[in-house]
Amino acid sequence: MKGLSLLTFTVAALLFSGCSSKKYFEPEQTFSASNASTSYGGSMNDLSREGGTLKSGQFISKEGISSVNLGEGYRFLNENDSYILATNAEGILKIIDKKTKETVRAVSLKVPVVSAAINNDVIAYILNSNTFGIYQISDNRKVVESRSEATFAIDTRAASPIFIDGLVVMPMLDGKLIIVNIEDSENAKVVYLSTEKAFNNIIYLSRKGNMMIAATPKKLLTLGSGGQMEFSANISEVAYDNGIIYLFTKEGEIFALNSDLEKVGEAKYKFAHYSVATAFDGRVYGLDQGGSLIVMDSALTKYKIYDVGEVDEPAFISGIKLYKDGDIIELSKLGYE
């Protein structure tokens, strides 16, 4: 008990110290984004890599705002064409049919679900205990469930599993990728990104062509035909567009990296703390927590900064739309010139 109290005090002291000395990004000039902004009137209280849950019980996903209500105490995890996945604090995995809007399964996993993905009727999930599992809806059974090493603290931007052909890649909470063959789950492959003791979970995971990109808060990794490559930084966010990886750091830097993880562009916005970021159609977007929305060209040499108001609630980007504090900002309407 004494050790726990000391740990709590230490964490509280660090948080207080960090807040009291925090400096803020203050651009010399900003522009209005009112021509690109409309209101959706919702309030977001939970955020995952795949979407945000509104206080109303509805959710925003990469497909936009859904009319489906997840139910009291549930938060959005992921979806496919047929099903919506949601979970609650008791570790119930709710599977909702999109057509009927009815719950078809409520699977008790007993531990809170951090992230999940669904392919056809196969669900891959990561639990708060750093356990990964595969569940099949049609058979109503767990195909596999296996616990990895215990973790003590995680970054809330936990990546979701991804399916690649007959494999599923599990982004674990201890800096590992576990690659599982759905038909032969006993022979899993493990890829280590980082061995930090805390805040070391996989925060970004995607497949771009023949390359897989993954990141923890400290390291970016790519796996492809050229082998495994790594790049170290204090990572805040990752985005990808047209063969370039954009890395946003906690120091306000933005790096443009090619497939060999060589820098082909670089910019820095002093004291910027990126809330969300994206890249598409030759433009790069980074939202500072203070409300400065930075729009750049792909080379990171040209930019324009818009004032969209301080970020009070979780913000989420779906395609070309930024959902922030009840507003929808059409990013494609904002240029860098």
PDB file of C-alpha atoms in Angstrom, residues 75-183:
ATOM      1  CA  ARG A  75     -18.053   3.264 -26.543  1.00  0.00           C
ATOM      2  CA  PHE A  76     -17.348   2.736 -30.228  1.00  0.00           C
ATOM      3  CA  LEU A  77     -14.511   0.392 -31.242  1.00  0.00           C
ATOM      4  CA  ASN A  78     -14.780  -0.342 -34.964  1.00  0.00           C
ATOM      5  CA  GLU A  79     -17.073  -1.467 -37.775  1.00  0.00           C
ATOM      6  CA  ASN A  80     -17.283  -3.175 -41.155  1.00  0.00           C
ATOM      7  CA  ASP A  81     -20.065  -3.271 -43.753  1.00  0.00           C
ATOM      8  CA  SER A  82     -22.254  -5.528 -41.605  1.00  0.00           C
ATOM      9  CA  TYR A  83     -21.445  -4.955 -37.945  1.00  0.00           C
ATOM     10  CA  ILE A  84     -20.568  -2.314 -35.352  1.00  0.00           C
ATOM     11  CA  LEU A  85     -18.329  -3.159 -32.403  1.00  0.00           C
ATOM     12  CA  ALA A  86     -18.744  -1.445 -29.035  1.00  0.00           C
ATOM     13  CA  THR A  87     -17.575  -2.143 -25.493  1.00  0.00           C
ATOM     14  CA  ASN A  88     -18.104  -1.028 -21.894  1.00  0.00           C
ATOM     15  CA  ALA A  89     -16.106  -0.878 -18.660  1.00  0.00           C
ATOM     16  CA  GLU A  90     -17.193  -4.399 -17.701  1.00  0.00           C
ATOM     17  CA  GLY A  91     -15.520  -5.942 -20.730  1.00  0.00           C
ATOM     18  CA  ILE A  92     -18.671  -6.677 -22.728  1.00  0.00           C
ATOM     19  CA  LEU A  93     -18.049  -6.737 -26.474  1.00  0.00           C
ATOM     20  CA  LYS A  94     -21.300  -5.731 -28.137  1.00  0.00           C
ATOM     21  CA  ILE A  95     -21.833  -6.696 -31.788  1.00  0.00           C
ATOM     22  CA  ILE A  96     -24.569  -4.656 -33.483  1.00  0.00           C
ATOM     23  CA  ASP A  97     -26.147  -5.515 -36.844  1.00  0.00           C
ATOM     24  CA  LYS A  98     -26.039  -2.413 -39.039  1.00  0.00           C
ATOM     25  CA  LYS A  99     -29.262  -3.222 -40.914  1.00  0.00           C
ATOM     26  CA  THR A 100     -31.486  -3.962 -37.932  1.00  0.00           C
ATOM     27  CA  LYS A 101     -29.526  -1.793 -35.427  1.00  0.00           C
ATOM     28  CA  GLU A 102     -30.021  -4.673 -32.980  1.00  0.00           C
ATOM     29  CA  THR A 103     -27.396  -6.377 -30.829  1.00  0.00           C
ATOM     30  CA  VAL A 104     -26.662  -9.860 -32.211  1.00  0.00           C
ATOM     31  CA  ARG A 105     -24.015 -10.803 -29.619  1.00  0.00           C
ATOM     32  CA  ALA A 106     -22.871  -9.492 -26.239  1.00  0.00           C
ATOM     33  CA  VAL A 107     -19.650 -11.351 -25.515  1.00  0.00           C
ATOM     34  CA  SER A 108     -18.310 -11.191 -21.962  1.00  0.00           C
ATOM     35  CA  LEU A 109     -14.534 -10.841 -22.181  1.00  0.00           C
ATOM     36  CA  LYS A 110     -14.382  -9.855 -18.470  1.00  0.00           C
ATOM     37  CA  VAL A 111     -11.608  -7.287 -19.113  1.00  0.00           C
ATOM     38  CA  PRO A 112     -12.115  -3.897 -20.834  1.00  0.00           C
ATOM     39  CA  VAL A 113     -11.435  -3.945 -24.576  1.00  0.00           C
ATOM     40  CA  VAL A 114      -8.811  -1.449 -25.740  1.00  0.00           C
ATOM     41  CA  SER A 115      -9.196  -1.935 -29.501  1.00  0.00           C
ATOM     42  CA  ALA A 116     -10.759  -4.314 -31.993  1.00  0.00           C
ATOM     43  CA  ALA A 117     -11.256  -4.923 -35.719  1.00  0.00           C
ATOM     44  CA  ILE A 118     -13.648  -7.067 -37.728  1.00  0.00           C
ATOM     45  CA  ASN A 119     -13.230  -8.860 -41.060  1.00  0.00           C
ATOM     46  CA  ASN A 120     -16.309 -10.699 -42.357  1.00  0.00           C
ATOM     47  CA  ASP A 121     -17.439 -12.390 -39.110  1.00  0.00           C
ATOM     48  CA  VAL A 122     -14.007 -12.660 -37.467  1.00  0.00           C
ATOM     49  CA  ILE A 123     -13.169 -10.195 -34.690  1.00  0.00           C
ATOM     50  CA  ALA A 124      -9.626  -9.522 -33.460  1.00  0.00           C
ATOM     51  CA  TYR A 125      -9.335  -7.704 -30.133  1.00  0.00           C
ATOM     52  CA  ILE A 126      -6.844  -6.380 -27.590  1.00  0.00           C
ATOM     53  CA  LEU A 127      -7.771  -6.286 -23.897  1.00  0.00           C
ATOM     54  CA  ASN A 128      -6.582  -3.913 -21.197  1.00  0.00           C
ATOM     55  CA  SER A 129      -4.630  -6.824 -19.673  1.00  0.00           C
ATOM     56  CA  ASN A 130      -2.465  -6.931 -22.849  1.00  0.00           C
ATOM     57  CA  THR A 131      -4.327 -10.018 -24.030  1.00  0.00           C
ATOM     58  CA  PHE A 132      -5.106 -10.582 -27.700  1.00  0.00           C
ATOM     59  CA  GLY A 133      -7.901 -12.751 -28.982  1.00  0.00           C
ATOM     60  CA  ILE A 134      -9.836 -13.853 -32.052  1.00  0.00           C
ATOM     61  CA  TYR A 135     -13.599 -14.396 -31.897  1.00  0.00           C
ATOM     62  CA  GLN A 136     -15.867 -15.839 -34.590  1.00  0.00           C
ATOM     63  CA  ILE A 137     -19.436 -14.534 -34.682  1.00  0.00           C
ATOM     64  CA  SER A 138     -21.007 -17.414 -36.656  1.00  0.00           C
ATOM     65  CA  ASP A 139     -19.706 -20.066 -34.253  1.00  0.00           C
ATOM     66  CA  ASN A 140     -20.014 -17.840 -31.174  1.00  0.00           C
ATOM     67  CA  ARG A 141     -16.579 -18.936 -29.956  1.00  0.00           C
ATOM     68  CA  LYS A 142     -13.098 -17.710 -29.183  1.00  0.00           C
ATOM     69  CA  VAL A 143     -10.659 -19.098 -31.734  1.00  0.00           C
ATOM     70  CA  VAL A 144      -7.703 -18.078 -29.582  1.00  0.00           C
ATOM     71  CA  GLU A 145      -6.910 -15.883 -26.598  1.00  0.00           C
ATOM     72  CA  SER A 146      -3.396 -15.313 -25.265  1.00  0.00           C
ATOM     73  CA  ARG A 147      -1.943 -12.900 -22.734  1.00  0.00           C
ATOM     74  CA  SER A 148       1.328 -11.068 -23.275  1.00  0.00           C
ATOM     75  CA  GLU A 149       3.491  -9.259 -20.708  1.00  0.00           C
ATOM     76  CA  ALA A 150       1.777  -7.018 -18.147  1.00  0.00           C
ATOM     77  CA  THR A 151       1.774  -3.273 -18.824  1.00  0.00           C
ATOM     78  CA  PHE A 152       1.479  -0.463 -16.288  1.00  0.00           C
ATOM     79  CA  ALA A 153       0.423   2.553 -18.349  1.00  0.00           C
ATOM     80  CA  ILE A 154      -0.597   3.031 -21.973  1.00  0.00           C
ATOM     81  CA  ASP A 155      -1.092   5.849 -24.437  1.00  0.00           C
ATOM     82  CA  THR A 156      -4.824   6.214 -25.088  1.00  0.00           C
ATOM     83  CA  ARG A 157      -4.292   6.300 -28.873  1.00  0.00           C
ATOM     84  CA  ALA A 158      -4.163   2.513 -29.076  1.00  0.00           C
ATOM     85  CA  ALA A 159      -4.017   1.107 -32.616  1.00  0.00           C
ATOM     86  CA  SER A 160      -6.545  -1.454 -33.832  1.00  0.00           C
ATOM     87  CA  PRO A 161      -5.621  -4.896 -35.221  1.00  0.00           C
ATOM     88  CA  ILE A 162      -5.470  -5.195 -39.008  1.00  0.00           C
ATOM     89  CA  PHE A 163      -6.262  -8.161 -41.265  1.00  0.00           C
ATOM     90  CA  ILE A 164      -3.866  -9.031 -44.080  1.00  0.00           C
ATOM     91  CA  ASP A 165      -5.075 -11.953 -46.187  1.00  0.00           C
ATOM     92  CA  GLY A 166      -5.281 -14.913 -43.757  1.00  0.00           C
ATOM     93  CA  LEU A 167      -3.283 -13.125 -41.069  1.00  0.00           C
ATOM     94  CA  VAL A 168      -4.182 -10.683 -38.335  1.00  0.00           C
ATOM     95  CA  VAL A 169      -1.618  -8.235 -36.929  1.00  0.00           C
ATOM     96  CA  MET A 170      -2.139  -7.520 -33.221  1.00  0.00           C
ATOM     97  CA  PRO A 171      -0.782  -4.173 -31.932  1.00  0.00           C
ATOM     98  CA  MET A 172       0.071  -5.036 -28.355  1.00  0.00           C
ATOM     99  CA  LEU A 173       0.313  -2.730 -25.359  1.00  0.00           C
ATOM    100  CA  ASP A 174       3.961  -3.596 -24.637  1.00  0.00           C
ATOM    101  CA  GLY A 175       5.536  -2.455 -27.917  1.00  0.00           C
ATOM    102  CA  LYS A 176       5.103  -5.708 -29.857  1.00  0.00           C
ATOM    103  CA  LEU A 177       3.327  -6.717 -33.029  1.00  0.00           C
ATOM    104  CA  ILE A 178       2.025 -10.277 -32.896  1.00  0.00           C
ATOM    105  CA  ILE A 179       1.208 -11.673 -36.342  1.00  0.00           C
ATOM    106  CA  VAL A 180      -1.282 -14.523 -36.089  1.00  0.00           C
ATOM    107  CA  ASN A 181      -2.434 -16.970 -38.756  1.00  0.00           C
ATOM    108  CA  ILE A 182      -6.179 -17.308 -38.176  1.00  0.00           C
ATOM    109  CA  GLU A 183      -6.121 -20.946 -39.323  1.00  0.00           C
TER     110      GLU A 183
END
